[in-house]
PDB file of C-alpha atoms in Angstrom:
ATOM      1  CA  MET A   1       9.138  -5.427 -10.569  1.00  0.00           C
ATOM      2  CA  ALA A   2      10.196  -7.212  -7.386  1.00  0.00           C
ATOM      3  CA  THR A   3      13.803  -6.793  -6.254  1.00  0.00           C
ATOM      4  CA  GLU A   4      15.768  -7.731  -3.165  1.00  0.00           C
ATOM      5  CA  ARG A   5      15.186  -4.120  -2.060  1.00  0.00           C
ATOM      6  CA  GLY A   6      11.412  -4.269  -2.548  1.00  0.00           C
ATOM      7  CA  ARG A   7       9.276  -3.258  -5.484  1.00  0.00           C
ATOM      8  CA  TYR A   8      10.483  -0.838  -8.162  1.00  0.00           C
ATOM      9  CA  TYR A   9       8.927   0.354 -11.425  1.00  0.00           C
ATOM     10  CA  ARG A  10      10.731   0.414 -14.750  1.00  0.00           C
ATOM     11  CA  ASP A  11      10.299   3.718 -16.547  1.00  0.00           C
ATOM     12  CA  PRO A  12       9.134   3.033 -20.130  1.00  0.00           C
ATOM     13  CA  ALA A  13      10.937   6.212 -21.200  1.00  0.00           C
ATOM     14  CA  GLY A  14      14.230   4.888 -19.859  1.00  0.00           C
ATOM     15  CA  GLY A  15      16.243   6.231 -16.981  1.00  0.00           C
ATOM     16  CA  PRO A  16      16.636   4.886 -13.462  1.00  0.00           C
ATOM     17  CA  ASP A  17      14.091   2.570 -11.883  1.00  0.00           C
ATOM     18  CA  LEU A  18      11.467   4.257  -9.723  1.00  0.00           C
ATOM     19  CA  ILE A  19      10.845   3.130  -6.164  1.00  0.00           C
ATOM     20  CA  SER A  20       7.246   2.133  -5.521  1.00  0.00           C
ATOM     21  CA  VAL A  21       5.195   4.240  -3.138  1.00  0.00           C
ATOM     22  CA  THR A  22       4.536   1.312  -0.796  1.00  0.00           C
ATOM     23  CA  ASN A  23       8.203   0.338  -0.847  1.00  0.00           C
ATOM     24  CA  ALA A  24       9.206   3.861   0.157  1.00  0.00           C
ATOM     25  CA  LEU A  25       6.682   3.860   2.986  1.00  0.00           C
ATOM     26  CA  SER A  26       8.052   0.575   4.321  1.00  0.00           C
ATOM     27  CA  SER A  27      10.902   2.643   5.795  1.00  0.00           C
ATOM     28  CA  ILE A  28       8.482   4.111   8.348  1.00  0.00           C
ATOM     29  CA  ALA A  29       8.473   2.322  11.690  1.00  0.00           C
ATOM     30  CA  LYS A  30       5.117   0.783  12.571  1.00  0.00           C
ATOM     31  CA  PRO A  31       5.029   0.171  16.348  1.00  0.00           C
ATOM     32  CA  ALA A  32       1.671  -1.618  16.161  1.00  0.00           C
ATOM     33  CA  LEU A  33       3.137  -4.415  14.051  1.00  0.00           C
ATOM     34  CA  LEU A  34       5.082  -6.024  16.892  1.00  0.00           C
ATOM     35  CA  PRO A  35       2.117  -6.670  19.225  1.00  0.00           C
ATOM     36  CA  TRP A  36       0.024  -7.594  16.188  1.00  0.00           C
ATOM     37  CA  ALA A  37       2.548 -10.231  15.109  1.00  0.00           C
ATOM     38  CA  ALA A  38       2.712 -11.567  18.668  1.00  0.00           C
ATOM     39  CA  GLY A  39      -1.069 -11.746  18.660  1.00  0.00           C
ATOM     40  CA  ARG A  40      -1.061 -13.865  15.494  1.00  0.00           C
ATOM     41  CA  ALA A  41       1.312 -16.328  17.178  1.00  0.00           C
ATOM     42  CA  ALA A  42      -0.893 -16.386  20.288  1.00  0.00           C
ATOM     43  CA  ASP A  43      -3.980 -17.001  18.143  1.00  0.00           C
ATOM     44  CA  ALA A  44      -2.289 -19.986  16.514  1.00  0.00           C
ATOM     45  CA  VAL A  45      -1.634 -21.530  19.924  1.00  0.00           C
ATOM     46  CA  ILE A  46      -5.107 -20.758  21.272  1.00  0.00           C
ATOM     47  CA  ALA A  47      -6.708 -22.325  18.193  1.00  0.00           C
ATOM     48  CA  ALA A  48      -5.035 -25.677  18.917  1.00  0.00           C
ATOM     49  CA  PRO A  49      -3.654 -25.629  22.480  1.00  0.00           C
ATOM     50  CA  ILE A  50      -3.366 -29.398  22.971  1.00  0.00           C
ATOM     51  CA  ALA A  51      -1.577 -29.946  19.671  1.00  0.00           C
ATOM     52  CA  ALA A  52       0.713 -26.993  20.426  1.00  0.00           C
ATOM     53  CA  ALA A  53       1.558 -28.410  23.862  1.00  0.00           C
ATOM     54  CA  ARG A  54       2.407 -31.795  22.374  1.00  0.00           C
ATOM     55  CA  ARG A  55       4.562 -30.273  19.655  1.00  0.00           C
ATOM     56  CA  ALA A  56       6.314 -28.086  22.234  1.00  0.00           C
ATOM     57  CA  ARG A  57       7.711 -31.346  23.634  1.00  0.00           C
ATOM     58  CA  SER A  58       8.146 -33.392  20.469  1.00  0.00           C
ATOM     59  CA  GLU A  59       9.292 -30.785  17.923  1.00  0.00           C
ATOM     60  CA  PRO A  60       9.851 -27.420  19.647  1.00  0.00           C
ATOM     61  CA  ALA A  61      12.110 -26.000  16.910  1.00  0.00           C
ATOM     62  CA  ALA A  62       9.555 -26.631  14.153  1.00  0.00           C
ATOM     63  CA  LEU A  63       6.716 -25.260  16.284  1.00  0.00           C
ATOM     64  CA  ARG A  64       8.721 -22.137  17.035  1.00  0.00           C
ATOM     65  CA  ARG A  65       9.419 -21.540  13.340  1.00  0.00           C
ATOM     66  CA  GLU A  66       5.721 -21.850  12.528  1.00  0.00           C
ATOM     67  CA  LEU A  67       4.663 -19.501  15.314  1.00  0.00           C
ATOM     68  CA  VAL A  68       7.268 -16.918  14.326  1.00  0.00           C
ATOM     69  CA  ALA A  69       5.962 -17.085  10.740  1.00  0.00           C
ATOM     70  CA  ALA A  70       2.265 -17.041  11.679  1.00  0.00           C
ATOM     71  CA  HIS A  71       1.888 -13.325  10.989  1.00  0.00           C
ATOM     72  CA  ARG A  72       3.520 -13.724   7.562  1.00  0.00           C
ATOM     73  CA  VAL A  73       0.965 -16.322   6.552  1.00  0.00           C
ATOM     74  CA  TYR A  74      -1.842 -13.993   7.589  1.00  0.00           C
ATOM     75  CA  THR A  75      -0.212 -11.058   5.776  1.00  0.00           C
ATOM     76  CA  ASP A  76       0.169 -13.071   2.589  1.00  0.00           C
ATOM     77  CA  ASP A  77      -3.471 -14.165   2.788  1.00  0.00           C
ATOM     78  CA  ALA A  78      -4.632 -10.581   3.359  1.00  0.00           C
ATOM     79  CA  ARG A  79      -2.480  -9.278   0.497  1.00  0.00           C
ATOM     80  CA  ASN A  80      -3.877 -11.963  -1.805  1.00  0.00           C
ATOM     81  CA  LEU A  81      -7.433 -11.065  -0.825  1.00  0.00           C
ATOM     82  CA  GLY A  82      -6.728  -7.379  -1.436  1.00  0.00           C
ATOM     83  CA  THR A  83      -5.341  -8.123  -4.895  1.00  0.00           C
ATOM     84  CA  ARG A  84      -8.392 -10.162  -5.837  1.00  0.00           C
ATOM     85  CA  VAL A  85     -10.760  -7.465  -4.545  1.00  0.00           C
ATOM     86  CA  HIS A  86      -8.940  -4.879  -6.661  1.00  0.00           C
ATOM     87  CA  GLU A  87      -9.249  -7.124  -9.724  1.00  0.00           C
ATOM     88  CA  ARG A  88     -12.934  -7.603  -8.992  1.00  0.00           C
ATOM     89  CA  ALA A  89     -13.356  -3.828  -8.682  1.00  0.00           C
ATOM     90  CA  VAL A  90     -11.899  -3.338 -12.158  1.00  0.00           C
ATOM     91  CA  ALA A  91     -14.218  -5.997 -13.562  1.00  0.00           C
ATOM     92  CA  LEU A  92     -17.173  -4.296 -11.873  1.00  0.00           C
ATOM     93  CA  VAL A  93     -16.396  -0.893 -13.398  1.00  0.00           C
ATOM     94  CA  LEU A  94     -15.695  -2.338 -16.845  1.00  0.00           C
ATOM     95  CA  ASN A  95     -18.648  -4.732 -16.665  1.00  0.00           C
ATOM     96  CA  ALA A  96     -16.205  -7.518 -17.476  1.00  0.00           C
ATOM     97  CA  PRO A  97     -16.517 -11.193 -16.496  1.00  0.00           C
ATOM     98  CA  TYR A  98     -14.842 -12.322 -13.316  1.00  0.00           C
ATOM     99  CA  PRO A  99     -14.434 -15.908 -12.048  1.00  0.00           C
ATOM    100  CA  ALA A 100     -16.594 -16.970  -9.135  1.00  0.00           C
ATOM    101  CA  ASP A 101     -14.849 -16.117  -5.882  1.00  0.00           C
ATOM    102  CA  PRO A 102     -17.072 -16.476  -2.798  1.00  0.00           C
ATOM    103  CA  GLU A 103     -14.489 -14.852  -0.529  1.00  0.00           C
ATOM    104  CA  VAL A 104     -14.286 -11.733  -2.704  1.00  0.00           C
ATOM    105  CA  GLU A 105     -17.951 -11.317  -3.577  1.00  0.00           C
ATOM    106  CA  PRO A 106     -19.072  -9.704  -0.274  1.00  0.00           C
ATOM    107  CA  TYR A 107     -16.530  -6.930  -0.833  1.00  0.00           C
ATOM    108  CA  ALA A 108     -17.713  -6.478  -4.415  1.00  0.00           C
ATOM    109  CA  ILE A 109     -21.281  -6.173  -3.159  1.00  0.00           C
ATOM    110  CA  GLU A 110     -20.218  -3.423  -0.742  1.00  0.00           C
ATOM    111  CA  LEU A 111     -18.304  -1.614  -3.484  1.00  0.00           C
ATOM    112  CA  ALA A 112     -21.328  -1.777  -5.784  1.00  0.00           C
ATOM    113  CA  ALA A 113     -23.479  -0.440  -2.942  1.00  0.00           C
ATOM    114  CA  TRP A 114     -21.073   2.493  -2.526  1.00  0.00           C
ATOM    115  CA  PHE A 115     -21.274   3.300  -6.236  1.00  0.00           C
ATOM    116  CA  ARG A 116     -25.079   3.238  -6.029  1.00  0.00           C
ATOM    117  CA  LEU A 117     -25.093   5.414  -2.899  1.00  0.00           C
ATOM    118  CA  TRP A 118     -23.096   8.101  -4.699  1.00  0.00           C
ATOM    119  CA  ARG A 119     -25.003   7.587  -7.961  1.00  0.00           C
ATOM    120  CA  VAL A 120     -21.766   7.062  -9.836  1.00  0.00           C
ATOM    121  CA  ASP A 121     -22.206   6.755 -13.586  1.00  0.00           C
ATOM    122  CA  PHE A 122     -19.232   4.705 -14.758  1.00  0.00           C
ATOM    123  CA  SER A 123     -19.047   6.291 -18.207  1.00  0.00           C
ATOM    124  CA  ARG A 124     -19.514   9.865 -16.963  1.00  0.00           C
ATOM    125  CA  ASP A 125     -17.935  10.023 -13.520  1.00  0.00           C
ATOM    126  CA  ILE A 126     -14.933   7.695 -13.577  1.00  0.00           C
ATOM    127  CA  GLU A 127     -11.770   9.167 -15.062  1.00  0.00           C
ATOM    128  CA  ALA A 128      -9.331   6.314 -14.437  1.00  0.00           C
ATOM    129  CA  ILE A 129      -8.909   3.021 -12.602  1.00  0.00           C
ATOM    130  CA  GLU A 130      -5.787   1.083 -11.581  1.00  0.00           C
ATOM    131  CA  THR A 131      -3.477   3.589 -13.242  1.00  0.00           C
ATOM    132  CA  THR A 132       0.239   4.121 -12.653  1.00  0.00           C
ATOM    133  CA  VAL A 133       1.570   7.591 -11.897  1.00  0.00           C
ATOM    134  CA  MET A 134       5.214   8.675 -11.856  1.00  0.00           C
ATOM    135  CA  HIS A 135       7.359  11.432 -10.454  1.00  0.00           C
ATOM    136  CA  ARG A 136      10.687  11.221 -12.261  1.00  0.00           C
ATOM    137  CA  ARG A 137      12.182  14.182 -10.422  1.00  0.00           C
ATOM    138  CA  TYR A 138      11.788  12.444  -7.061  1.00  0.00           C
ATOM    139  CA  GLY A 139      12.234   8.943  -8.464  1.00  0.00           C
ATOM    140  CA  TYR A 140       9.033   7.164  -7.451  1.00  0.00           C
ATOM    141  CA  ALA A 141       5.938   5.623  -8.996  1.00  0.00           C
ATOM    142  CA  GLY A 142       2.721   4.070  -7.754  1.00  0.00           C
ATOM    143  CA  THR A 143      -0.656   2.813  -8.850  1.00  0.00           C
ATOM    144  CA  GLY A 144      -3.895   4.558  -7.918  1.00  0.00           C
ATOM    145  CA  ASP A 145      -7.167   2.658  -7.604  1.00  0.00           C
ATOM    146  CA  LEU A 146      -9.894   5.091  -8.629  1.00  0.00           C
ATOM    147  CA  TRP A 147     -10.254   8.657  -9.936  1.00  0.00           C
ATOM    148  CA  VAL A 148     -13.923   9.570  -9.701  1.00  0.00           C
ATOM    149  CA  TRP A 149     -16.073  12.710  -9.770  1.00  0.00           C
ATOM    150  CA  LEU A 150     -18.318  13.075  -6.727  1.00  0.00           C
ATOM    151  CA  PRO A 151     -20.846  15.859  -5.929  1.00  0.00           C
ATOM    152  CA  THR A 152     -19.007  17.043  -2.818  1.00  0.00           C
ATOM    153  CA  GLY A 153     -18.376  20.679  -3.730  1.00  0.00           C
ATOM    154  CA  PRO A 154     -20.510  23.718  -2.846  1.00  0.00           C
ATOM    155  CA  HIS A 155     -24.069  23.366  -4.114  1.00  0.00           C
ATOM    156  CA  GLY A 156     -23.368  19.795  -5.193  1.00  0.00           C
ATOM    157  CA  ARG A 157     -20.602  20.765  -7.612  1.00  0.00           C
ATOM    158  CA  ARG A 158     -18.575  17.784  -8.754  1.00  0.00           C
ATOM    159  CA  GLN A 159     -15.020  17.357  -7.497  1.00  0.00           C
ATOM    160  CA  LEU A 160     -12.406  14.864  -8.650  1.00  0.00           C
ATOM    161  CA  TRP A 161     -11.420  12.386  -5.961  1.00  0.00           C
ATOM    162  CA  LEU A 162      -8.505   9.983  -5.854  1.00  0.00           C
ATOM    163  CA  ILE A 163      -9.649   6.990  -3.846  1.00  0.00           C
ATOM    164  CA  ASP A 164      -7.685   4.015  -2.550  1.00  0.00           C
ATOM    165  CA  TYR A 165      -9.494   0.775  -1.732  1.00  0.00           C
ATOM    166  CA  LYS A 166      -8.553  -0.803   1.587  1.00  0.00           C
ATOM    167  CA  THR A 167      -9.809  -4.282   2.438  1.00  0.00           C
ATOM    168  CA  SER A 168      -9.673  -6.184   5.691  1.00  0.00           C
ATOM    169  CA  ALA A 169     -11.361  -9.282   6.995  1.00  0.00           C
ATOM    170  CA  LYS A 170     -11.080  -8.218  10.658  1.00  0.00           C
ATOM    171  CA  LYS A 171     -10.347  -4.500  11.051  1.00  0.00           C
ATOM    172  CA  PRO A 172     -13.303  -2.118  11.535  1.00  0.00           C
ATOM    173  CA  ASP A 173     -14.167   0.121   8.614  1.00  0.00           C
ATOM    174  CA  THR A 174     -13.047   3.223  10.555  1.00  0.00           C
ATOM    175  CA  VAL A 175      -9.351   2.293  10.522  1.00  0.00           C
ATOM    176  CA  VAL A 176      -6.828   4.736   9.020  1.00  0.00           C
ATOM    177  CA  TYR A 177      -3.105   4.087   9.376  1.00  0.00           C
ATOM    178  CA  ASP A 178      -0.568   6.885   9.793  1.00  0.00           C
ATOM    179  CA  GLU A 179       1.178   6.270   6.470  1.00  0.00           C
ATOM    180  CA  GLN A 180      -1.977   6.199   4.321  1.00  0.00           C
ATOM    181  CA  PRO A 181      -2.284   9.987   3.885  1.00  0.00           C
ATOM    182  CA  LEU A 182       1.358   9.950   2.719  1.00  0.00           C
ATOM    183  CA  GLN A 183       0.517   7.242   0.187  1.00  0.00           C
ATOM    184  CA  LEU A 184      -2.319   9.282  -1.288  1.00  0.00           C
ATOM    185  CA  ALA A 185      -0.195  12.435  -1.256  1.00  0.00           C
ATOM    186  CA  ALA A 186       2.471  10.652  -3.299  1.00  0.00           C
ATOM    187  CA  LEU A 187      -0.084   9.538  -5.873  1.00  0.00           C
ATOM    188  CA  ARG A 188      -1.826  12.901  -5.964  1.00  0.00           C
ATOM    189  CA  HIS A 189       1.339  14.962  -6.486  1.00  0.00           C
ATOM    190  CA  ALA A 190       2.901  12.775  -9.182  1.00  0.00           C
ATOM    191  CA  PRO A 191       2.799  14.882 -12.376  1.00  0.00           C
ATOM    192  CA  VAL A 192       2.751  12.043 -14.925  1.00  0.00           C
ATOM    193  CA  LEU A 193       0.056   9.483 -15.590  1.00  0.00           C
ATOM    194  CA  LEU A 194       1.129   6.398 -17.542  1.00  0.00           C
ATOM    195  CA  LEU A 195      -1.244   5.399 -20.346  1.00  0.00           C
ATOM    196  CA  PRO A 196      -1.833   1.767 -21.393  1.00  0.00           C
ATOM    197  CA  ASP A 197       0.558   2.186 -24.356  1.00  0.00           C
ATOM    198  CA  ASP A 198       3.322   3.334 -21.947  1.00  0.00           C
ATOM    199  CA  THR A 199       3.167   6.944 -23.080  1.00  0.00           C
ATOM    200  CA  ASP A 200       2.849   9.889 -20.683  1.00  0.00           C
ATOM    201  CA  ALA A 201      -0.176  12.040 -19.967  1.00  0.00           C
ATOM    202  CA  PRO A 202      -0.552  14.931 -17.514  1.00  0.00           C
ATOM    203  CA  ALA A 203      -1.788  13.991 -14.057  1.00  0.00           C
ATOM    204  CA  LEU A 204      -5.493  14.374 -13.391  1.00  0.00           C
ATOM    205  CA  PRO A 205      -6.545  17.462 -11.386  1.00  0.00           C
ATOM    206  CA  VAL A 206      -7.382  15.754  -8.094  1.00  0.00           C
ATOM    207  CA  ARG A 207      -9.193  17.953  -5.590  1.00  0.00           C
ATOM    208  CA  ARG A 208      -9.714  15.538  -2.693  1.00  0.00           C
ATOM    209  CA  THR A 209      -8.414  12.149  -1.561  1.00  0.00           C
ATOM    210  CA  GLY A 210      -9.873   9.368   0.521  1.00  0.00           C
ATOM    211  CA  LEU A 211      -9.824   5.749   1.598  1.00  0.00           C
ATOM    212  CA  LEU A 212     -12.716   3.509   0.697  1.00  0.00           C
ATOM    213  CA  ASN A 213     -12.603   0.914   3.444  1.00  0.00           C
ATOM    214  CA  LEU A 214     -14.296  -2.225   2.168  1.00  0.00           C
ATOM    215  CA  ARG A 215     -15.423  -4.903   4.578  1.00  0.00           C
ATOM    216  CA  ALA A 216     -17.505  -8.011   4.050  1.00  0.00           C
ATOM    217  CA  ARG A 217     -20.597  -6.326   5.545  1.00  0.00           C
ATOM    218  CA  SER A 218     -19.862  -2.608   5.389  1.00  0.00           C
ATOM    219  CA  HIS A 219     -18.057   0.176   3.596  1.00  0.00           C
ATOM    220  CA  ARG A 220     -16.912   3.664   4.531  1.00  0.00           C
ATOM    221  CA  LEU A 221     -15.369   6.535   2.566  1.00  0.00           C
ATOM    222  CA  ILE A 222     -12.943   8.474   4.766  1.00  0.00           C
ATOM    223  CA  GLU A 223     -11.324  11.661   3.530  1.00  0.00           C
ATOM    224  CA  VAL A 224      -7.641  11.946   4.414  1.00  0.00           C
ATOM    225  CA  PRO A 225      -5.297  14.907   3.869  1.00  0.00           C
ATOM    226  CA  SER A 226      -2.806  14.742   0.999  1.00  0.00           C
ATOM    227  CA  GLY A 227      -1.395  18.268   0.847  1.00  0.00           C
ATOM    228  CA  ARG A 228       2.132  19.631   0.844  1.00  0.00           C
ATOM    229  CA  GLU A 229       2.795  18.583   4.434  1.00  0.00           C
ATOM    230  CA  GLN A 230       1.945  14.947   3.703  1.00  0.00           C
ATOM    231  CA  PHE A 231       3.879  15.062   0.436  1.00  0.00           C
ATOM    232  CA  ARG A 232       7.009  16.372   2.151  1.00  0.00           C
ATOM    233  CA  ALA A 233       6.733  13.589   4.719  1.00  0.00           C
ATOM    234  CA  PHE A 234       6.460  11.038   1.921  1.00  0.00           C
ATOM    235  CA  LEU A 235       9.575  12.422   0.216  1.00  0.00           C
ATOM    236  CA  ALA A 236      11.457  12.092   3.503  1.00  0.00           C
ATOM    237  CA  ALA A 237      10.387   8.440   3.679  1.00  0.00           C
ATOM    238  CA  THR A 238      11.583   7.975   0.104  1.00  0.00           C
ATOM    239  CA  ARG A 239      15.029   9.346   0.961  1.00  0.00           C
ATOM    240  CA  THR A 240      15.210   7.112   4.019  1.00  0.00           C
ATOM    241  CA  ALA A 241      14.231   4.030   2.011  1.00  0.00           C
ATOM    242  CA  ARG A 242      16.842   4.727  -0.650  1.00  0.00           C
ATOM    243  CA  TYR A 243      19.512   5.243   1.975  1.00  0.00           C
ATOM    244  CA  LEU A 244      18.640   1.938   3.649  1.00  0.00           C
ATOM    245  CA  HIS A 245      18.569   0.117   0.310  1.00  0.00           C
ATOM    246  CA  ASN A 246      22.036   1.372  -0.625  1.00  0.00           C
ATOM    247  CA  ALA A 247      23.702   1.393   2.786  1.00  0.00           C
ATOM    248  CA  PRO A 248      26.590  -1.065   3.263  1.00  0.00           C
ATOM    249  CA  SER A 249      25.898  -4.178   5.273  1.00  0.00           C
ATOM    250  CA  ALA A 250      29.221  -4.022   7.127  1.00  0.00           C
ATOM    251  CA  TYR A 251      31.689  -1.375   8.234  1.00  0.00           C
ATOM    252  CA  ASP A 252      35.400  -1.354   9.003  1.00  0.00           C
ATOM    253  CA  THR A 253      36.677  -2.044  12.486  1.00  0.00           C
ATOM    254  CA  ILE A 254      39.085   0.629  13.712  1.00  0.00           C
ATOM    255  CA  LEU A 255      42.105  -0.457  15.758  1.00  0.00           C
ATOM    256  CA  PRO A 256      44.995   1.518  17.231  1.00  0.00           C
ATOM    257  CA  PRO A 257      48.162   1.376  15.143  1.00  0.00           C
ATOM    258  CA  TRP A 258      49.919  -0.931  17.627  1.00  0.00           C
ATOM    259  CA  ALA A 259      47.117  -3.492  17.890  1.00  0.00           C
ATOM    260  CA  PRO A 260      47.421  -6.878  16.128  1.00  0.00           C
ATOM    261  CA  GLY A 261      45.526  -6.806  12.885  1.00  0.00           C
ATOM    262  CA  SER A 262      45.800  -3.055  12.420  1.00  0.00           C
ATOM    263  CA  PRO A 263      46.722  -2.129   8.812  1.00  0.00           C
ATOM    264  CA  ASP A 264      48.897   0.663  10.269  1.00  0.00           C
ATOM    265  CA  ARG A 265      50.920  -1.636  12.506  1.00  0.00           C
ATOM    266  CA  LYS A 266      54.556  -1.738  11.537  1.00  0.00           C
ATOM    267  CA  ALA A 267      56.316  -5.012  11.343  1.00  0.00           C
ATOM    268  CA  ALA A 268      58.698  -5.502  14.213  1.00  0.00           C
TER     269      ALA A 268
END
């Protein structure tokens, strides 16, 4: 559920709401976002320089608002594309119908190519898709994309992977962000898997974790660490996020007892 403090999950068993994994990770500073946002504003001007110059004279305040918000528009578009790709991935695995979506289809083609490359048998090799996991002790929950057996062990022995799909229209398929190993660690170390009827099941025995970067013309599976070190870092981010969500927005001003306005000042 969306709240003014970001996304939280309701626990079907009752108890306090659980902070989402992505919400917890939003507490981590991302230095690359500032130049990226400035770049989106610059791109908007470069795309229509004459119109921007005219508006700079005729309606500078409105132009400024639009340029400041340019990165938000792009982020919303990218998030929407990612959601649709995830929905298409579920339909692909379940062999379910999906409405025509020309923007999404290239990513679905790459995902299908990845399944063929690894000779994934949907009925034999896939354990779960788009499934919520919870860690009540640490108060968080998140949704994993794909639990799949791959022949990556010694002598081709199958190992269970937890894989997160990452889509982008512009980033190369080699990109891994600093917080993504923490995201997978959080999902991997959650002890409870939530079934469709809202009952609990033990977490699946994940051996390895990775990002499946999906692009319109390529795909790449990248293994990322998700061990105790990454999990501890995620828990630290969770504590930071909760502190920020509950911190007061204002604090008392302290004045000497003799200053006007001081609660300790004695009436003359």
